[in-house]
């Protein structure tokens, strides 16, 4: 069995004042408040979500 690649994503900027779709994307990544982190599987869907809100998150 192969190990799955993962990405750790951290919310570094507030979602206040952003588009609703961007807020929904941040929640879809499992991030709630500033400095919250989530380790996610590296898939094209997750990459797309990260790219959409790249100005709000940091990939560690």
Short mmCIF file of N, CA and C in Angstrom, two decimals:
data_model
loop_
_atom_site.label_atom_id
_atom_site.label_comp_id
_atom_site.label_asym_id
_atom_site.label_seq_id
_atom_site.Cartn_x
_atom_site.Cartn_y
_atom_site.Cartn_z
N UNK A 1 0.85 -1.20 0.00
CA UNK A 1 0.00 0.00 0.00
C UNK A 1 0.88 1.25 0.00
N UNK A 2 0.58 2.18 -0.86
CA UNK A 2 1.40 3.39 -0.96
C UNK A 2 0.90 4.44 0.02
N UNK A 3 1.84 5.26 0.50
CA UNK A 3 1.47 6.35 1.40
C UNK A 3 0.84 7.47 0.60
N UNK A 4 -0.22 8.03 1.12
CA UNK A 4 -0.90 9.14 0.46
C UNK A 4 -0.14 10.44 0.74
N UNK A 5 -0.03 11.27 -0.26
CA UNK A 5 0.60 12.57 -0.08
C UNK A 5 -0.38 13.49 0.65
N UNK A 6 0.15 14.32 1.53
CA UNK A 6 -0.72 15.23 2.28
C UNK A 6 -0.18 16.65 2.22
N UNK A 7 -1.09 17.59 2.48
CA UNK A 7 -0.75 19.01 2.57
C UNK A 7 -1.29 19.52 3.91
N UNK A 8 -0.52 20.35 4.59
CA UNK A 8 -1.00 20.99 5.80
C UNK A 8 -1.33 22.43 5.44
N UNK A 9 -2.58 22.83 5.70
CA UNK A 9 -3.07 24.15 5.34
C UNK A 9 -3.40 24.91 6.62
N UNK A 10 -3.00 26.18 6.67
CA UNK A 10 -3.24 27.02 7.84
C UNK A 10 -3.94 28.30 7.42
N UNK A 11 -4.98 28.68 8.13
CA UNK A 11 -5.69 29.94 7.85
C UNK A 11 -4.91 31.07 8.51
N UNK A 12 -4.41 32.01 7.71
CA UNK A 12 -3.56 33.07 8.24
C UNK A 12 -4.21 34.45 8.17
N UNK A 13 -5.36 34.54 7.51
CA UNK A 13 -6.02 35.84 7.37
C UNK A 13 -7.52 35.64 7.58
N UNK A 14 -8.17 36.63 8.16
CA UNK A 14 -9.60 36.53 8.46
C UNK A 14 -10.43 36.46 7.19
N UNK A 15 -11.54 35.74 7.27
CA UNK A 15 -12.45 35.63 6.14
C UNK A 15 -13.48 36.77 6.14
N UNK A 16 -13.46 37.61 7.16
CA UNK A 16 -14.40 38.73 7.23
C UNK A 16 -14.18 39.65 6.03
N UNK A 17 -15.24 40.01 5.36
CA UNK A 17 -15.17 40.92 4.23
C UNK A 17 -14.83 40.24 2.92
N UNK A 18 -14.73 38.93 2.92
CA UNK A 18 -14.43 38.21 1.67
C UNK A 18 -15.74 37.71 1.05
N UNK A 19 -15.64 37.23 -0.18
CA UNK A 19 -16.82 36.70 -0.87
C UNK A 19 -17.35 35.48 -0.14
N UNK A 20 -18.66 35.30 -0.21
CA UNK A 20 -19.28 34.15 0.45
C UNK A 20 -18.72 32.83 -0.08
N UNK A 21 -18.46 32.77 -1.39
CA UNK A 21 -17.94 31.52 -1.95
C UNK A 21 -16.55 31.21 -1.40
N UNK A 22 -15.76 32.25 -1.09
CA UNK A 22 -14.43 32.03 -0.53
C UNK A 22 -14.55 31.58 0.92
N UNK A 23 -15.51 32.15 1.66
CA UNK A 23 -15.75 31.71 3.04
C UNK A 23 -16.17 30.25 3.05
N UNK A 24 -17.04 29.87 2.11
CA UNK A 24 -17.50 28.49 2.02
C UNK A 24 -16.34 27.55 1.69
N UNK A 25 -15.43 28.01 0.84
CA UNK A 25 -14.27 27.20 0.47
C UNK A 25 -13.36 26.97 1.67
N UNK A 26 -13.15 28.02 2.46
CA UNK A 26 -12.32 27.89 3.67
C UNK A 26 -12.95 26.88 4.62
N UNK A 27 -14.26 26.94 4.79
CA UNK A 27 -14.96 25.97 5.65
C UNK A 27 -14.86 24.57 5.06
N UNK A 28 -14.92 24.48 3.73
CA UNK A 28 -14.80 23.19 3.07
C UNK A 28 -13.44 22.55 3.28
N UNK A 29 -12.42 23.38 3.48
CA UNK A 29 -11.09 22.88 3.79
C UNK A 29 -10.98 22.46 5.25
N UNK A 30 -12.00 22.76 6.04
CA UNK A 30 -12.01 22.38 7.45
C UNK A 30 -11.37 23.39 8.37
N UNK A 31 -11.22 24.62 7.88
CA UNK A 31 -10.60 25.68 8.69
C UNK A 31 -11.68 26.56 9.30
N UNK A 32 -11.56 26.86 10.58
CA UNK A 32 -12.58 27.65 11.27
C UNK A 32 -12.09 29.05 11.65
N UNK A 33 -11.03 29.11 12.43
CA UNK A 33 -10.54 30.41 12.87
C UNK A 33 -9.08 30.61 12.48
N UNK A 34 -8.62 31.83 12.62
CA UNK A 34 -7.24 32.15 12.26
C UNK A 34 -6.29 31.24 13.05
N UNK A 35 -5.24 30.78 12.40
CA UNK A 35 -4.22 29.87 12.93
C UNK A 35 -4.68 28.43 13.04
N UNK A 36 -5.92 28.12 12.60
CA UNK A 36 -6.33 26.72 12.60
C UNK A 36 -5.63 26.02 11.45
N UNK A 37 -5.27 24.76 11.67
CA UNK A 37 -4.54 23.98 10.67
C UNK A 37 -5.29 22.70 10.37
N UNK A 38 -5.07 22.19 9.17
CA UNK A 38 -5.72 20.94 8.77
C UNK A 38 -4.78 20.22 7.83
N UNK A 39 -4.60 18.93 8.02
CA UNK A 39 -3.81 18.12 7.12
C UNK A 39 -4.77 17.41 6.18
N UNK A 40 -4.61 17.66 4.88
CA UNK A 40 -5.52 17.15 3.87
C UNK A 40 -4.78 16.32 2.84
N UNK A 41 -5.50 15.43 2.20
CA UNK A 41 -4.93 14.62 1.12
C UNK A 41 -4.65 15.52 -0.08
N UNK A 42 -3.55 15.29 -0.74
CA UNK A 42 -3.14 16.10 -1.89
C UNK A 42 -3.86 15.60 -3.14
N UNK A 43 -5.03 16.19 -3.41
CA UNK A 43 -5.81 15.84 -4.60
C UNK A 43 -6.01 17.08 -5.45
N UNK A 44 -6.36 16.93 -6.71
CA UNK A 44 -6.62 18.10 -7.55
C UNK A 44 -7.74 18.99 -6.99
N UNK A 45 -8.75 18.38 -6.38
CA UNK A 45 -9.86 19.17 -5.81
C UNK A 45 -9.37 20.04 -4.66
N UNK A 46 -8.57 19.46 -3.78
CA UNK A 46 -8.04 20.22 -2.64
C UNK A 46 -7.10 21.31 -3.14
N UNK A 47 -6.28 20.99 -4.14
CA UNK A 47 -5.36 21.99 -4.71
C UNK A 47 -6.14 23.17 -5.28
N UNK A 48 -7.24 22.89 -5.96
CA UNK A 48 -8.08 23.94 -6.52
C UNK A 48 -8.68 24.82 -5.45
N UNK A 49 -9.12 24.21 -4.36
CA UNK A 49 -9.69 24.99 -3.25
C UNK A 49 -8.63 25.89 -2.63
N UNK A 50 -7.43 25.35 -2.46
CA UNK A 50 -6.33 26.15 -1.89
C UNK A 50 -5.98 27.31 -2.82
N UNK A 51 -5.93 27.06 -4.13
CA UNK A 51 -5.63 28.13 -5.09
C UNK A 51 -6.67 29.23 -5.06
N UNK A 52 -7.94 28.85 -4.86
CA UNK A 52 -9.02 29.82 -4.85
C UNK A 52 -8.88 30.80 -3.68
N UNK A 53 -8.43 30.31 -2.53
CA UNK A 53 -8.32 31.16 -1.34
C UNK A 53 -6.86 31.31 -0.90
N UNK A 54 -5.95 31.32 -1.88
CA UNK A 54 -4.52 31.38 -1.58
C UNK A 54 -4.12 32.62 -0.78
N UNK A 55 -4.89 33.69 -0.91
CA UNK A 55 -4.57 34.92 -0.19
C UNK A 55 -4.99 34.85 1.29
N UNK A 56 -5.70 33.80 1.67
CA UNK A 56 -6.15 33.63 3.05
C UNK A 56 -5.39 32.52 3.78
N UNK A 57 -4.81 31.60 3.04
CA UNK A 57 -4.20 30.42 3.67
C UNK A 57 -2.72 30.32 3.34
N UNK A 58 -2.04 29.47 4.11
CA UNK A 58 -0.63 29.19 3.88
C UNK A 58 -0.48 27.68 3.90
N UNK A 59 0.27 27.14 2.94
CA UNK A 59 0.52 25.70 2.90
C UNK A 59 1.86 25.45 3.59
N UNK A 60 1.83 24.62 4.62
CA UNK A 60 3.04 24.35 5.41
C UNK A 60 3.74 23.09 4.94
#
